[in-house]
Tab-separated table of C-alpha atoms in Angstrom:
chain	number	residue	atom	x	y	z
R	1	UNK	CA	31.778	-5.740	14.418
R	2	UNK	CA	32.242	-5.970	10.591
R	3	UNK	CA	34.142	-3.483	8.708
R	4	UNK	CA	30.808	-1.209	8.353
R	5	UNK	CA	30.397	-3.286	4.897
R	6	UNK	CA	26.547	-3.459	6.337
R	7	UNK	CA	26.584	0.407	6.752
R	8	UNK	CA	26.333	1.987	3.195
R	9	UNK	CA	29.188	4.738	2.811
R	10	UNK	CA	26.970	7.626	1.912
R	11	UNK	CA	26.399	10.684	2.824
R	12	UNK	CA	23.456	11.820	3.988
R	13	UNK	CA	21.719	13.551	1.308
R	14	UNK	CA	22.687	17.334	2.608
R	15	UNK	CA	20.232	19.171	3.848
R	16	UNK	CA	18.119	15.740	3.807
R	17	UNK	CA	15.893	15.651	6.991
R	18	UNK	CA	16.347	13.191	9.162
R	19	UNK	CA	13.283	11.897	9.741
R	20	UNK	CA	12.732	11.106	5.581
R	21	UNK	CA	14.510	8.120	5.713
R	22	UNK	CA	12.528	6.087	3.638
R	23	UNK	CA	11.273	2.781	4.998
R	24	UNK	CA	12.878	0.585	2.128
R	25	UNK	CA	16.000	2.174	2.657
R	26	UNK	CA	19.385	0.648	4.305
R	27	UNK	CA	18.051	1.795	7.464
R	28	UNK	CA	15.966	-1.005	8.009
R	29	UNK	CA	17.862	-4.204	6.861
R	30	UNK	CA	18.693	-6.148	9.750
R	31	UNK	CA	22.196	-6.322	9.170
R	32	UNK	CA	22.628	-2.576	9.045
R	33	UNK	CA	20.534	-2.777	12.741
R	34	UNK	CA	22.533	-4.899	13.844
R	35	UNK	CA	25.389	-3.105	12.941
R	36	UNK	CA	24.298	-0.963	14.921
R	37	UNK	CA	23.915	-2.696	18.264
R	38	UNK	CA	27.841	-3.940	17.486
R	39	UNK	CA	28.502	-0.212	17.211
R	40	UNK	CA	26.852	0.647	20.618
R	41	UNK	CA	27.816	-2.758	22.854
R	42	UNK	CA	31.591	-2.156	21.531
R	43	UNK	CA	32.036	1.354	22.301
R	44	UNK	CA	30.114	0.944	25.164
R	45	UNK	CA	32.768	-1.676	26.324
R	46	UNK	CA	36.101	-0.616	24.739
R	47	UNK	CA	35.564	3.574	26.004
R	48	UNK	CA	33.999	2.426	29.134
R	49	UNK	CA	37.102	0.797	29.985
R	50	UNK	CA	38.520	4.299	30.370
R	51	UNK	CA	36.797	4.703	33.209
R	52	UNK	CA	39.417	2.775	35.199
R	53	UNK	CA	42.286	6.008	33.999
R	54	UNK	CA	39.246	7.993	35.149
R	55	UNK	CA	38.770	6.270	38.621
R	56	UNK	CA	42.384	6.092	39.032
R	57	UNK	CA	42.992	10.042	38.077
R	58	UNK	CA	40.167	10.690	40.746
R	59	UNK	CA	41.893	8.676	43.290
R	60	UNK	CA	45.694	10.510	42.732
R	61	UNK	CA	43.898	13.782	42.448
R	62	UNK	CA	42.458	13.145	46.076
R	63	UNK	CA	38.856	12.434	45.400
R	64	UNK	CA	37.431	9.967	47.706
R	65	UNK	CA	35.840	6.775	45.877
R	66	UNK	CA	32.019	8.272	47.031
R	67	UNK	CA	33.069	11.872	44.940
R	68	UNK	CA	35.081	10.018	42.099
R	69	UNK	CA	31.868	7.940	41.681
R	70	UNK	CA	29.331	10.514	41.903
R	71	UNK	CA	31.333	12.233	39.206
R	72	UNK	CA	30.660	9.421	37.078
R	73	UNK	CA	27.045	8.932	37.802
R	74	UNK	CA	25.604	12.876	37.496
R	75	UNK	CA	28.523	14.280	35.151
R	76	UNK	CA	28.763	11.246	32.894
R	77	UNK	CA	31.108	13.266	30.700
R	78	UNK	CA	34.696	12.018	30.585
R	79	UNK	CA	36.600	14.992	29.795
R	80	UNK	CA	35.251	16.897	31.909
R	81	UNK	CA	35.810	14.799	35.124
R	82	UNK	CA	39.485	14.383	33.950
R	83	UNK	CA	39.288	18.100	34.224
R	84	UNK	CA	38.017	18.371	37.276
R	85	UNK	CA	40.095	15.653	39.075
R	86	UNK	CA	43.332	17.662	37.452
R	87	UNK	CA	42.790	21.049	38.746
R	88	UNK	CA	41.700	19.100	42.069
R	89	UNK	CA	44.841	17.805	42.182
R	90	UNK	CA	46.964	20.249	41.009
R	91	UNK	CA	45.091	22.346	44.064
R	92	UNK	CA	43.728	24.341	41.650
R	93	UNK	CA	40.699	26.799	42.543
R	94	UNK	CA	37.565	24.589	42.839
R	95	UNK	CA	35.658	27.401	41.557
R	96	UNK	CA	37.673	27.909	37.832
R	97	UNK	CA	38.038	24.407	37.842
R	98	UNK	CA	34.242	23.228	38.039
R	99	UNK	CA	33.822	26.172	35.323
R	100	UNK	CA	36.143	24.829	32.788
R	101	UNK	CA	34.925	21.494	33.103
R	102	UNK	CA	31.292	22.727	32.633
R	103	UNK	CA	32.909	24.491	29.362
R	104	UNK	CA	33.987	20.867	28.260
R	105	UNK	CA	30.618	20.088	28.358
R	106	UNK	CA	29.535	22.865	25.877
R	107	UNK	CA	30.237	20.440	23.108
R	108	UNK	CA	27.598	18.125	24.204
R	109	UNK	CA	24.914	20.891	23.989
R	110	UNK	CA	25.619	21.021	19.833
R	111	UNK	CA	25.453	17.512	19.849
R	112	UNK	CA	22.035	17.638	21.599
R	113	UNK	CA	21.313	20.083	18.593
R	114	UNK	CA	21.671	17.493	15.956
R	115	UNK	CA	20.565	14.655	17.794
R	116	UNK	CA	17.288	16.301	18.632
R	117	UNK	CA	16.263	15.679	14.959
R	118	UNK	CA	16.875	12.671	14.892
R	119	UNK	CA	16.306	10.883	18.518
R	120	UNK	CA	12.372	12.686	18.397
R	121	UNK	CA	12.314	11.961	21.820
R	122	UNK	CA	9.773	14.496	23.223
R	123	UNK	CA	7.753	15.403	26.724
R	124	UNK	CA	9.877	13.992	30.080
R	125	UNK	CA	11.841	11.159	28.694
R	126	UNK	CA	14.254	13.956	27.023
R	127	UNK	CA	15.227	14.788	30.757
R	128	UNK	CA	16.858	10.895	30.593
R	129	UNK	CA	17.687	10.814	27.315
R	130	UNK	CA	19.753	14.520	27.751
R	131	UNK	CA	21.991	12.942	30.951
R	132	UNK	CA	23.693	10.243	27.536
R	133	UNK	CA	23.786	13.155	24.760
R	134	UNK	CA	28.108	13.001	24.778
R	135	UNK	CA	30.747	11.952	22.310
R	136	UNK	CA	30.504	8.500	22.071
R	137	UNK	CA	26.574	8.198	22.260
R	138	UNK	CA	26.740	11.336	19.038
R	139	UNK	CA	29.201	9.156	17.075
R	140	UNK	CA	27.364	6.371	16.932
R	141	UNK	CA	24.287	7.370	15.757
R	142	UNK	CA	25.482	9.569	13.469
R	143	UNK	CA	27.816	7.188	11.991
R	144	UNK	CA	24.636	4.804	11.077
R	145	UNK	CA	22.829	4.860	7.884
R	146	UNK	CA	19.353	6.335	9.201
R	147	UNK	CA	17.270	7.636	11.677
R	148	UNK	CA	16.192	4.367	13.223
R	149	UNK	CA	19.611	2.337	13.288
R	150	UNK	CA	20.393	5.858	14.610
R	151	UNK	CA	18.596	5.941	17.409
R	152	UNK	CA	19.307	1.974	18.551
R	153	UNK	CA	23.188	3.000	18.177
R	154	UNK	CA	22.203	5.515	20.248
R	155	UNK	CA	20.273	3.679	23.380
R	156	UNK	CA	22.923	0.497	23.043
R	157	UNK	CA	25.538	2.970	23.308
R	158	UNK	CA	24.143	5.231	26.663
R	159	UNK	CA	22.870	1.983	28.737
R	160	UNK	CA	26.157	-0.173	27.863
R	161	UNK	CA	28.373	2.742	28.704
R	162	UNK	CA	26.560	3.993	31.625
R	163	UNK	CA	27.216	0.671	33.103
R	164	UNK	CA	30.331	0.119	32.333
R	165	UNK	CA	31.869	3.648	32.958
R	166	UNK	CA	30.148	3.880	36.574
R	167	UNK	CA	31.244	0.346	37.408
R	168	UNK	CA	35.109	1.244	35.836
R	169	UNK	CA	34.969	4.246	37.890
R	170	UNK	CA	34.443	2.406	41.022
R	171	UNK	CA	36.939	-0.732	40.246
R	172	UNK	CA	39.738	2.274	39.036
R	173	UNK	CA	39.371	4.741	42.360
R	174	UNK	CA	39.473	1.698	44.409
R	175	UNK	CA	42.166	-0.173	42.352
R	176	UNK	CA	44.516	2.836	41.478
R	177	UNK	CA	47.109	1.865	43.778
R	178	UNK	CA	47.501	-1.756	41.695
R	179	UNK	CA	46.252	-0.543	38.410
R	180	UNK	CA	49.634	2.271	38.099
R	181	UNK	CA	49.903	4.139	35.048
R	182	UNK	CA	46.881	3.685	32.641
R	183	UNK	CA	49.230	4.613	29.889
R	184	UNK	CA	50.973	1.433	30.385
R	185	UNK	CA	47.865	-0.570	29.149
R	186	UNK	CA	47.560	1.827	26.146
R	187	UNK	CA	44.366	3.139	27.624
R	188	UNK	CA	44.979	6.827	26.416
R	189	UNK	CA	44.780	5.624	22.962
R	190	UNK	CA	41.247	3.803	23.070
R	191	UNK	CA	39.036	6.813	23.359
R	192	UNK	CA	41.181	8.654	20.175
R	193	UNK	CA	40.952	5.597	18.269
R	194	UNK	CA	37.448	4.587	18.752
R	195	UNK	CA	36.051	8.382	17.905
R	196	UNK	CA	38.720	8.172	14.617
R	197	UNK	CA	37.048	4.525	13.931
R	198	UNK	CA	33.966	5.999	14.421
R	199	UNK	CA	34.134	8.703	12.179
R	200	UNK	CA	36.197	6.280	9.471
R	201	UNK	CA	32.641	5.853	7.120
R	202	UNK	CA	32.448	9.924	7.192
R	203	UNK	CA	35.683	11.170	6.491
R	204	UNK	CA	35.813	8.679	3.498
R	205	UNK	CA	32.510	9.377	2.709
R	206	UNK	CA	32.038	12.955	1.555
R	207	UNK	CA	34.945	15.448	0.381
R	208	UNK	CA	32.674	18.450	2.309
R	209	UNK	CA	33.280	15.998	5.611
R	210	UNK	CA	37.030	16.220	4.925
R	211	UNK	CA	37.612	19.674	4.539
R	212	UNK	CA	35.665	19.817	7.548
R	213	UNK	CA	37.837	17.344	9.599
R	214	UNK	CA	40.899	18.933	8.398
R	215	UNK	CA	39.755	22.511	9.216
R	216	UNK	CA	38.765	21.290	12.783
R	217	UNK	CA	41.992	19.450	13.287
R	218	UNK	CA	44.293	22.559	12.431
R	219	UNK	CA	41.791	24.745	14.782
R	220	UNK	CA	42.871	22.485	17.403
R	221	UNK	CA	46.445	22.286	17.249
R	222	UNK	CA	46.493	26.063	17.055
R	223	UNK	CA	43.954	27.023	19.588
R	224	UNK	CA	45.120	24.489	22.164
R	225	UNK	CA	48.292	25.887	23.319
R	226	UNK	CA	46.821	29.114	23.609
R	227	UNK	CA	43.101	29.236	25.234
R	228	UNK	CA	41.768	27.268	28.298
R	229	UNK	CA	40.923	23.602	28.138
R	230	UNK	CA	37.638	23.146	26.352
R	231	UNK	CA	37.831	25.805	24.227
R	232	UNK	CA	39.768	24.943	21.131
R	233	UNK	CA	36.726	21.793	20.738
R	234	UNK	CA	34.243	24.031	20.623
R	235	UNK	CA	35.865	26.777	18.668
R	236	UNK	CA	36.262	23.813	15.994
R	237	UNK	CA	32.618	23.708	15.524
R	238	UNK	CA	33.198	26.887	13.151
R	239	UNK	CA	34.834	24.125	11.271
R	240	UNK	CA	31.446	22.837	10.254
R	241	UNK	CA	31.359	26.237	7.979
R	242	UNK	CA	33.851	24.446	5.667
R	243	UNK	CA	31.572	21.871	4.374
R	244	UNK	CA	29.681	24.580	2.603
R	245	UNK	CA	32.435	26.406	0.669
R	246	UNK	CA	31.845	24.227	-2.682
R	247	UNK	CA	27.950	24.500	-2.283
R	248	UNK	CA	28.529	28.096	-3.158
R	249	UNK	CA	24.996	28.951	-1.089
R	250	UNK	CA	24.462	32.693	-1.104
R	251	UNK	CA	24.032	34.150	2.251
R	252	UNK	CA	20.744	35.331	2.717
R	253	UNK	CA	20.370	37.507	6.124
R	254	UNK	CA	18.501	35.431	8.456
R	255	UNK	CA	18.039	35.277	11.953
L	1	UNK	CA	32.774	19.256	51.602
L	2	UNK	CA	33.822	22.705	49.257
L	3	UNK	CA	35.086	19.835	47.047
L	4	UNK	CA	31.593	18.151	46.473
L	5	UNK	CA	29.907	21.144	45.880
L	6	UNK	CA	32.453	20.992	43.027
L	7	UNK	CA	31.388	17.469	42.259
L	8	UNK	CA	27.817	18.109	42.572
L	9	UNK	CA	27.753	21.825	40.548
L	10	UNK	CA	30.179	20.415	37.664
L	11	UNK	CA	27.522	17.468	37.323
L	12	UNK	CA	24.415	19.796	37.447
L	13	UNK	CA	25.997	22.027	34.896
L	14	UNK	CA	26.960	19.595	32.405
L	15	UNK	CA	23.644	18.230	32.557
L	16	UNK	CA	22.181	21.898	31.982
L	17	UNK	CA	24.283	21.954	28.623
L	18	UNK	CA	22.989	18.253	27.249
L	19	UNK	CA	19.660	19.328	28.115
L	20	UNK	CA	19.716	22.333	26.548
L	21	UNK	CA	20.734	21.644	23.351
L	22	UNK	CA	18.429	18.759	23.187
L	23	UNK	CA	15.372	20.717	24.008
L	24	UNK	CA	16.346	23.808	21.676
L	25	UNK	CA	13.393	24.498	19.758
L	26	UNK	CA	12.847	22.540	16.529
L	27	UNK	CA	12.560	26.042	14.831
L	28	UNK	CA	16.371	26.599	14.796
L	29	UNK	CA	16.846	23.556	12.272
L	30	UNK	CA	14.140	24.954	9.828
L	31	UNK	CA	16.948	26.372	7.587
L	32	UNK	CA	18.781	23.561	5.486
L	33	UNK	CA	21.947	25.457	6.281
L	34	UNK	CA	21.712	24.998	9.774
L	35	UNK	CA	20.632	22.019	9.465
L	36	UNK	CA	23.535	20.841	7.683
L	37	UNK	CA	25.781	22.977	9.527
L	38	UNK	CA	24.878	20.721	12.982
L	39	UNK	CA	24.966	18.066	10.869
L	40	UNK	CA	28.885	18.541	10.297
L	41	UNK	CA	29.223	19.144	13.963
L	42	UNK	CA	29.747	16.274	14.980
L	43	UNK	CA	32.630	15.664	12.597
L	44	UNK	CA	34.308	19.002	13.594
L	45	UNK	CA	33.806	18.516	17.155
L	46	UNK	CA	35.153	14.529	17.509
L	47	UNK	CA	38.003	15.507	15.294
L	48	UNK	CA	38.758	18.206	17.256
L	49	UNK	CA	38.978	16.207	20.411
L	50	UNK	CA	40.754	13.315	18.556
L	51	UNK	CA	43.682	15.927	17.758
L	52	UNK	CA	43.693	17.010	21.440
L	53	UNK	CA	43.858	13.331	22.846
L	54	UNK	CA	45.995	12.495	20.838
L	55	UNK	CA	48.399	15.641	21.105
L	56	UNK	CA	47.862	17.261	24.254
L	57	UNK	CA	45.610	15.033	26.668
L	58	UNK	CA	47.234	16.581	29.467
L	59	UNK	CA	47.451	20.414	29.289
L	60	UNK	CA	47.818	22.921	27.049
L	61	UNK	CA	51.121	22.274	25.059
L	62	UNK	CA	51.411	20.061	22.659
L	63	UNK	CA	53.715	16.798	22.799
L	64	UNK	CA	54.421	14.637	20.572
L	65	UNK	CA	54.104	11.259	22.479
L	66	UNK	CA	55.512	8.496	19.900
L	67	UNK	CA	53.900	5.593	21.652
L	68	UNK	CA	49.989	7.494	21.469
L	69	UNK	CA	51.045	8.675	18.127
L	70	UNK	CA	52.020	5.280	16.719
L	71	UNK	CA	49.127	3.630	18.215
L	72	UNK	CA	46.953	6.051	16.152
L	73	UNK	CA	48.639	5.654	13.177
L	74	UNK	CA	47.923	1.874	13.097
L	75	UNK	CA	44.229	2.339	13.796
L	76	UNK	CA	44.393	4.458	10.686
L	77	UNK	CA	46.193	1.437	9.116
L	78	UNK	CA	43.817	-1.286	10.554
L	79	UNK	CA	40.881	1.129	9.459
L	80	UNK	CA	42.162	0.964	6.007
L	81	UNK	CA	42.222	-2.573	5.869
L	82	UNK	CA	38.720	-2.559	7.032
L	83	UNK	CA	39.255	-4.112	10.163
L	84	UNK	CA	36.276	-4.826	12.759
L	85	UNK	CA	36.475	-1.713	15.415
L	86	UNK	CA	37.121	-3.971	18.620
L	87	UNK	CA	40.149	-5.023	16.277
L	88	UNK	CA	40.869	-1.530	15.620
L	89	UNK	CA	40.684	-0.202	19.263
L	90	UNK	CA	42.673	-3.405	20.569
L	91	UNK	CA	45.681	-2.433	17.652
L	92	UNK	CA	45.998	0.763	18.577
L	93	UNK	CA	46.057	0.090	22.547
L	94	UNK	CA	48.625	-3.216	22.022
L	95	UNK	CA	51.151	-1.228	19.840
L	96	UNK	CA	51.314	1.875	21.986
L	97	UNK	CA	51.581	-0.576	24.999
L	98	UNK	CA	54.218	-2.368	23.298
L	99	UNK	CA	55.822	0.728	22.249
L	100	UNK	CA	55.793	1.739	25.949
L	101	UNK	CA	57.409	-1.738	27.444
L	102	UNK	CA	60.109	-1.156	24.780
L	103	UNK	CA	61.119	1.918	26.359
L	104	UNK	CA	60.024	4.397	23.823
């Protein structure tokens, strides 16, 4: 995948619906689309490869390859199976731990929020289309140019990582034995660095997007140590109040 | 079997969330504010989670792990040298692996 040089570096116009993409705009050059599909095939293969740390955590934790596996399939969520296959294993409560891991999910409910804008999928295909709203899925569509390379970054993203999460899934639980320590492959660091590479076009995009970044990073560091998994994330959504400190907007009371 | 009802109820309810949020109604985004303010979510929220994985993708203290750390730091260097993302991803993995063979 090129360096993004297909995906202009600029921001959104704020406030700019989504849907106003104009039809001569960057959006629909075929480079930029299929700069997308790049996007979506190589997270899809490069994240979904963490589904062999995720199989193999499920395994050590005592899952059996049928309950690592359905994990994968109806949760589709990776942090919040590694959360449930810890407290599993650490013989935590089954009841606090399917909680917290549900509370890892809470992120994916904002990310619905802004992808709902911009996906326009409507009637019962949003009841498929909800099951891929996640981190990866959210990053890449949001890190395209427009609403239609948006929503192909999107689709590539879900069906290649779908696949290849499920199938890592199954390979890891069954292989954990042989696989050892994911850490020893550098696994850890591919879902970290493909969110950061991700982001990359944002964060040098838009000084708002930085102070947002920043904000959210420090929320994290000092929220982690002190509140239960899944929390600090979404507490960092305040973050997102940042990018509107230069705007200087007045605050009109609305509900 | 207590620990597939587990499986099964952590599935259903992170399903419940996705949903949710997707089918909010369109009404909530009517305000340019909010509408920018989700639009910045997803920056807060995947740099959130970056700073976790990266500094505490095991519990809830932080450690600094040099090989993870070093591996990010040279996606942050191949990303400034505009480097293709599979190049990026495979940078960061090899020089935290390497990191890790050499004992660090």
């Amino acid at each position: 995948m090129t360096a993004r040089e297909t995906a202009p570096e600029a921001p959104r116009p704020p406030g700019g619906p989504d849907g106003a993409a104009t039809a001569d705009g960057p959006d629909e050059t075929d480079g930029a689309h299929a700069a997308a599909v790049r996007d979506g095939l190589g997270v899809g293969l490069a994240v979904g490869l963490s589904g062999f740390a995720f199989g193999a955590a499920a395994a050590t934790a005592g899952l059996s390859a049928a309950q690592a596996c359905v994990l994968s399939l109806l949760a589709f969520t990776g942090a919040s199976q590694f959360a449930l296959a810890g407290v599993i294993g650490g013989g935590g409560g089954l009841v606090a731990g399917t909680l917290g891991a549900v509370l890892l999910g809470g992120r994916n409910a904002l990310y619905g929020l802004r992808l709902s804008g911009l996906l326009r999928v409507r009637g019962a295909r949003r009841l498929l289309t909800a099951h891929v709203v996640i981190d990866e899925t959210t990053a890449v569509a949001t890190a395209q140019p427009g609403p239609r390379t948006a929503r192909t970054g999107f689709h590539v993203t879900a069906v290649s990582l779908y696949l290849t999460w499920n199938l890592t899934t199954l390979l890891g639980v069954l292989g954990a034995a042989r696989l050892g320590d994911p850490g020893t492959f550098g696994l850890d660091v591919l879902g970290p660095a493909a969110f950061l590479a991700l982001l990359w076009p944002r964060l040098t995009a838009g000084r708002a997007e930085l102070r947002v970044a920043a904000a959210a990073g420090a929320i994290a560091i000092v929220a982690t140590p002190l509140l239960p998994a899944g929390v600090p994330v979404m507490l960092a959504a305040a973050a997102a109040l940042a990018g509107f400190v230069p705007a200087g907007l007045g605050r009109r009371a609305r509900r | 079997m207590s620990v597939w009802i587990a499986v099964v109820a952590t599935g259903l309810g992170c399903y419940a969330l996705k949903l949710g949020g997707l089918v909010a109604p369109r009404r909530v985004l009517d305000d340019p504010r909010v509408r920018r303010f989700t639009e910045l979510i997803p920056v807060a929220l995947l740099t959130a989670l970056i700073t976790v994985q990266a500094l505490a993708p095991d519990g809830p203290s932080l450690e600094f792990d040099v090989p993870r750390l070093a591996g990010l730091g040279s996606a942050v260097a191949a990303l400034l040298l505009r480097a293709p993302f599979l190049v990026v991803l495979a940078v960061a993995a090899a020089v935290a692996a390497g990191l890790r063979l050499a004992g660090l």
